[in-house]
Coordinates of C-alpha atoms in Angstrom, one line a residue:
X1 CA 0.0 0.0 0.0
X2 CA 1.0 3.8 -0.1
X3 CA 0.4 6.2 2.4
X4 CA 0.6 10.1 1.1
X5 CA 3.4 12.0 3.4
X6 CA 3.0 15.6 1.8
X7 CA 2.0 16.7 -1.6
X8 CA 3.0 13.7 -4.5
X9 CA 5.2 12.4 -1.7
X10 CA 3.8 8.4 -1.0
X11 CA 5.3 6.1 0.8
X12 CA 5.6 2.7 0.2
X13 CA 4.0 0.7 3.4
X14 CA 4.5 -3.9 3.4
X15 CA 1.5 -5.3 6.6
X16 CA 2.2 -9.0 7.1
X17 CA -0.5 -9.6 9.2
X18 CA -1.1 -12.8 10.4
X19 CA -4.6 -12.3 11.4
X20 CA -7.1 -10.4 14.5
X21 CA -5.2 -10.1 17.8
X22 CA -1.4 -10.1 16.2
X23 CA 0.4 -7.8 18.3
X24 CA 2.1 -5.1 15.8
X25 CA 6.2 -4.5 14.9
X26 CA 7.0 -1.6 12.9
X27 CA 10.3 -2.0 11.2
X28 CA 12.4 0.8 10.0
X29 CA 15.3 0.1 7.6
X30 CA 18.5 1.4 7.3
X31 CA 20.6 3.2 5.1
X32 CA 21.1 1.9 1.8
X33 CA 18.6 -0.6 2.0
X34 CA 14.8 -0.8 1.9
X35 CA 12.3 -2.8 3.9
X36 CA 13.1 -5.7 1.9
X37 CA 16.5 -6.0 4.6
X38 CA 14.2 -7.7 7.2
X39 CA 12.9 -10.7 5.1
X40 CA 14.6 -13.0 7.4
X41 CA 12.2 -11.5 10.2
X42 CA 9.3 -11.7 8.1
X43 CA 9.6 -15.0 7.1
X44 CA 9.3 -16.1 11.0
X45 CA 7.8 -13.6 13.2
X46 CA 4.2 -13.8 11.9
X47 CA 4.2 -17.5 12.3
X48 CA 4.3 -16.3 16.2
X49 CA 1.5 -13.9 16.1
X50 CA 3.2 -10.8 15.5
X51 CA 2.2 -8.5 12.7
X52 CA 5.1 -7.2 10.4
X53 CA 4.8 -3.7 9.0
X54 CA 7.4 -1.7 7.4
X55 CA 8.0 1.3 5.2
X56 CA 10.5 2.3 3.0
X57 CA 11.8 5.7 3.6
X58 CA 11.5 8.6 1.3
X59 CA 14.1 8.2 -1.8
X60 CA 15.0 4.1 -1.2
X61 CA 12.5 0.9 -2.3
X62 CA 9.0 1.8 -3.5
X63 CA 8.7 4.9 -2.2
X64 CA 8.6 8.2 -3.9
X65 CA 11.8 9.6 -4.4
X66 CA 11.5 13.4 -3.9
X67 CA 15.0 16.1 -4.2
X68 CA 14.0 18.0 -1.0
X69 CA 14.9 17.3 2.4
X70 CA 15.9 13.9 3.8
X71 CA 16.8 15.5 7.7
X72 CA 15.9 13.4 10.6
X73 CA 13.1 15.4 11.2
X74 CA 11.9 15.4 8.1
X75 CA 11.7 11.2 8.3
X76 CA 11.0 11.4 11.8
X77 CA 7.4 13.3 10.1
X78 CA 7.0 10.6 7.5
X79 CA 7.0 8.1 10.0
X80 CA 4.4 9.7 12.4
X81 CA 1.9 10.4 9.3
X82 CA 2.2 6.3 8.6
X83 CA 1.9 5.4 12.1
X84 CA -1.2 7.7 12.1
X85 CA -3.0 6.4 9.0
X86 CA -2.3 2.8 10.1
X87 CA -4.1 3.7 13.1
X88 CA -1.2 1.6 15.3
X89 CA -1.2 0.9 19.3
X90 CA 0.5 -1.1 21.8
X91 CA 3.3 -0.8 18.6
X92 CA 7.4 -2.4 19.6
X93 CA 9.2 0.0 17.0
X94 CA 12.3 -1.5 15.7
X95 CA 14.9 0.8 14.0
X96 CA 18.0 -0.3 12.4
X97 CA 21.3 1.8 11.7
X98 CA 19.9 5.2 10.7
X99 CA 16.0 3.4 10.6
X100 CA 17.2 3.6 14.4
X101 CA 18.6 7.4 14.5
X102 CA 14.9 8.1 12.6
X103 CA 13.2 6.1 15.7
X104 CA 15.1 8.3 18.7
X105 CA 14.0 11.4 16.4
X106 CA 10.6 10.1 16.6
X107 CA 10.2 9.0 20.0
X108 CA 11.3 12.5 21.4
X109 CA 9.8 14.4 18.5
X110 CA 6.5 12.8 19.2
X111 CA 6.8 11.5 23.0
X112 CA 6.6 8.0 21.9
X113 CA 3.2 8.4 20.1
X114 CA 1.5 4.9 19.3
X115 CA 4.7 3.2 20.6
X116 CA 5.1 1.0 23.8
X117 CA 8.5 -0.6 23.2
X118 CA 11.8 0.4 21.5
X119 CA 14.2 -1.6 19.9
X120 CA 17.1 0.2 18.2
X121 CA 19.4 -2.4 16.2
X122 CA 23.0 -1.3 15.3
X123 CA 21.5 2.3 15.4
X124 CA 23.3 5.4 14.6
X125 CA 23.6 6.7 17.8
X126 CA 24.7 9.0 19.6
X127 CA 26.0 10.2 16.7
X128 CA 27.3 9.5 13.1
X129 CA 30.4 11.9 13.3
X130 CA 32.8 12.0 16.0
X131 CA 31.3 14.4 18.8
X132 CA 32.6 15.3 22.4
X133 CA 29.5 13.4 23.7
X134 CA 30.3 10.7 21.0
X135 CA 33.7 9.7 20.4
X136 CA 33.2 6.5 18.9
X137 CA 32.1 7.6 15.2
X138 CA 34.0 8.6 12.2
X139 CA 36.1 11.5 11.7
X140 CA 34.1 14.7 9.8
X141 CA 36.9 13.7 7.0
X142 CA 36.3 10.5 6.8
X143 CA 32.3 11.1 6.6
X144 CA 33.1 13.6 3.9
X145 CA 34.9 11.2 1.8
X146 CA 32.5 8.6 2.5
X147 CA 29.9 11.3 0.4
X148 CA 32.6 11.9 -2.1
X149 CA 32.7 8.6 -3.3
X150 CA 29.3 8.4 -4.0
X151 CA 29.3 11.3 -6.5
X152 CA 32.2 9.6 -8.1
X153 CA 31.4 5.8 -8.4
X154 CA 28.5 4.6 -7.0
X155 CA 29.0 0.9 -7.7
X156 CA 32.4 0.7 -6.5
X157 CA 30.9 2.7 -3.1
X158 CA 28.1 0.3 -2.6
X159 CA 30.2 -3.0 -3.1
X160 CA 33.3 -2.0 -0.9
X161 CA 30.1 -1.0 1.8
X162 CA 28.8 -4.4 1.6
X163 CA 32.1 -6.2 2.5
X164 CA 32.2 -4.1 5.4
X165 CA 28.7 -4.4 6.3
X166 CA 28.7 -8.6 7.3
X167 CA 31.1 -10.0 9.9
X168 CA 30.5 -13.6 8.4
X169 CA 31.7 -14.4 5.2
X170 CA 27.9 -15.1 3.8
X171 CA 29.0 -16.1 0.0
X172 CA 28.9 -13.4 -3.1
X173 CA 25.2 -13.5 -3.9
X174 CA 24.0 -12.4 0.1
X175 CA 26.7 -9.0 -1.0
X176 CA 25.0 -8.8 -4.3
X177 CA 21.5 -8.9 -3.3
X178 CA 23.0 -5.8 -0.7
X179 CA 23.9 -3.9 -3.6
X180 CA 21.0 -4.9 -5.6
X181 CA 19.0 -2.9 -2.3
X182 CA 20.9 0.0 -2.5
X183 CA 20.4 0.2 -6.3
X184 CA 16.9 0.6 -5.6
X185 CA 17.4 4.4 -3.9
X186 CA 17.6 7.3 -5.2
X187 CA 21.6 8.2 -5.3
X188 CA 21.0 11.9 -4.4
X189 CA 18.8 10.3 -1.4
X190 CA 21.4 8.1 -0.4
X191 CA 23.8 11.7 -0.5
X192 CA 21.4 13.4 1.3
X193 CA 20.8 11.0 4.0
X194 CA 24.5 10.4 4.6
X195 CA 25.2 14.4 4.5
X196 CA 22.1 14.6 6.9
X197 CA 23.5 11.5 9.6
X198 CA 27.1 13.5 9.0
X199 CA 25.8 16.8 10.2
X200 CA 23.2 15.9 12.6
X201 CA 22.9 13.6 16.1
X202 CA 20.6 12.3 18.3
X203 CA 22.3 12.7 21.6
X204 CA 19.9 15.4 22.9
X205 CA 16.9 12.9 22.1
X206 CA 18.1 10.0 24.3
X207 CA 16.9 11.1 27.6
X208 CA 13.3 12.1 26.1
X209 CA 12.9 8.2 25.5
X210 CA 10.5 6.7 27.9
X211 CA 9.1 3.4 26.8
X212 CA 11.3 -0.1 27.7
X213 CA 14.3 0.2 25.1
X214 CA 16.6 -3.0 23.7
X215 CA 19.6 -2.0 22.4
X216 CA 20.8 -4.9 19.9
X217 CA 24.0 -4.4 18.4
X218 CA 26.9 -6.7 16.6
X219 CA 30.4 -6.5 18.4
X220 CA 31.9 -6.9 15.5
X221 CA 30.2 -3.5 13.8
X222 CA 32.6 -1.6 11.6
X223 CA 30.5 1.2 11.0
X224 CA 29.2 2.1 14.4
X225 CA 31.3 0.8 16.9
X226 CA 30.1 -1.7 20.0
X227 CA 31.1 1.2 22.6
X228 CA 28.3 3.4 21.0
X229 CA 25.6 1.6 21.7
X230 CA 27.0 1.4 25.5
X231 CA 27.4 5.3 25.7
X232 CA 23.3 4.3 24.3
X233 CA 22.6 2.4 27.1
X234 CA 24.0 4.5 29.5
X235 CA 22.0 7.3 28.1
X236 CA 18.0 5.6 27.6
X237 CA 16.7 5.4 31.2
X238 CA 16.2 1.5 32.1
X239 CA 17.5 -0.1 28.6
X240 CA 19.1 -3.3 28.1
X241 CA 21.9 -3.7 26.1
X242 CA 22.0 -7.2 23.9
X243 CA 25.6 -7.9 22.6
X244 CA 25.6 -10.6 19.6
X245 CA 29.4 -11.6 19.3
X246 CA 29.0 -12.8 15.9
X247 CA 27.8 -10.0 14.1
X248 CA 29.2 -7.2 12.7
X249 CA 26.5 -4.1 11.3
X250 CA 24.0 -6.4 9.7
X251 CA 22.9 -8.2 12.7
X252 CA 19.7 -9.3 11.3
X253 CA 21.1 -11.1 8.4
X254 CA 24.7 -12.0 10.2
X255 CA 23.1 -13.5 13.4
X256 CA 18.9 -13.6 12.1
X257 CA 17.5 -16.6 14.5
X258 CA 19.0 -15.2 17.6
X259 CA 17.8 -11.9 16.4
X260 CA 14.6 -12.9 16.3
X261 CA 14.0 -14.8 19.3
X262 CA 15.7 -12.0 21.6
X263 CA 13.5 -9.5 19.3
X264 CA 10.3 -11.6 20.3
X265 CA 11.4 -12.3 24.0
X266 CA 12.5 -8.4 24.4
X267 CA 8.5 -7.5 22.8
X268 CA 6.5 -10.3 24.8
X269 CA 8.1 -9.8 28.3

């Protein structure tokens, strides 16, 4: 289905639902992917009652692929006007990589509206780019030249991303398929949400988080270091911090059935 965000602005919207009763999971994918990065939950979490729904943000998948703004607030918007429409309570909200920078936004944006549990999955936070608050990122240099490369050879960009993306060596056609995904955005979106998650941090937004948080996150991640997601912890009142030591950034492909049975224990306790 499609859901209209703003003037010839839809978004693309995938319900798995199982049938009456299914308790909802709202899945937001990272960057350069599209919803189609959680099939391995998909393919399993309905079977136990729970209702898959997921989007794909502005400029990647199926969605419309507008040149203007791709800020966290901007996607932060998005995601409240779907939530809305759907008509979603009692919702466990799971955000992955900047899908989880785009949930913090959200949660202190719109005090948790329609959500009752948080789970943030190799999210980008605190903080892309190296900060006092958040030393754990990349340099502003290094994000820079992370954007560069895109202007210049896309391809190239996306491959050498993909080996760094899985800590397990999952065979040429999983990497392809990761490309494939990333082929399917916008490149100016992909540009603009990098420049965006370069510039702007969700270390303020932490503390305005008030619903039971699970903070999943490979050990192995290359692209936002394990010691972020404990500065996380430290920073979201009362969250729990689950360390999966053979994962590296793409948990829920690297380590996907102990994903999802700590994603379905964390949502039915």
């Amino acid at each position: 289905m499609y859901i209209e965000v703003e003037k010839d602005v839809r978004i693309f919207v995938q319900d798995i639902n199982p049938g009456p009763g299914s308790r909802p999971v709202f899945f937001v994918h990272g960057w350069p992917l599209n919803h189609k990065m959680f099939e391995y939950q998909y393919n399993i979490l309905p079977e136990y009652g729970f209702r898959c729904i997921s989007m794909d943000i502005r400029g990647n998948g199926q969605s419309s692929k507008p040149w203007g703004s791709y800020s966290y607030d901007r996607l932060a918007d998005d995601l409240y006007i779907v939530l809305e429409t759907l008509q979603l309570e009692n919702t466990a909200l799971v955000g992955f990589s900047v899908g989880g920078a785009i949930s913090i936004r959200y949660m202190s944006r719109y005090g948790g509206c329609h959500i009752t549990k948080l789970a943030l999955v190799d999210a980008v936070t605190p903080s892309f780019v190296k900060t006092p608050d958040s030393p754990y990122g990349v340099t502003k240099e290094q994000a820079n030249a992370l954007i560069n490369q895109m202007y210049v050879n896309l391809p190239k960009f996306l491959n050498d991303v993909s080996l760094m993306f899985f800590n397990r060596n999952l065979g040429p056609a999983t990497l392809d398929w990761f490309v494939h995904l990333g082929f399917q955005s916008a490149s100016y979106a992909l540009i603009k949400i990098l420049q965006e998650a370069a510039k702007d941090d969700v270390t303020k937004d932490l503390s305005q988080i008030h619903v039971p948080t699970a903070i999943f996150h490979g050990v192995h991640d290359q692209l936002i270091p394990f010691k972020s997601a404990q500065i996380t912890q430290q920073r979201i009142r009362g969250s729990q911090l689950y360390p999966f030591d053979n994962s590296g950034h793409g948990l829920p492909i690297d380590q996907a059935d102990d994903f999802n049975k700590a994603l379905m224990h964390f949502i039915n306790a």
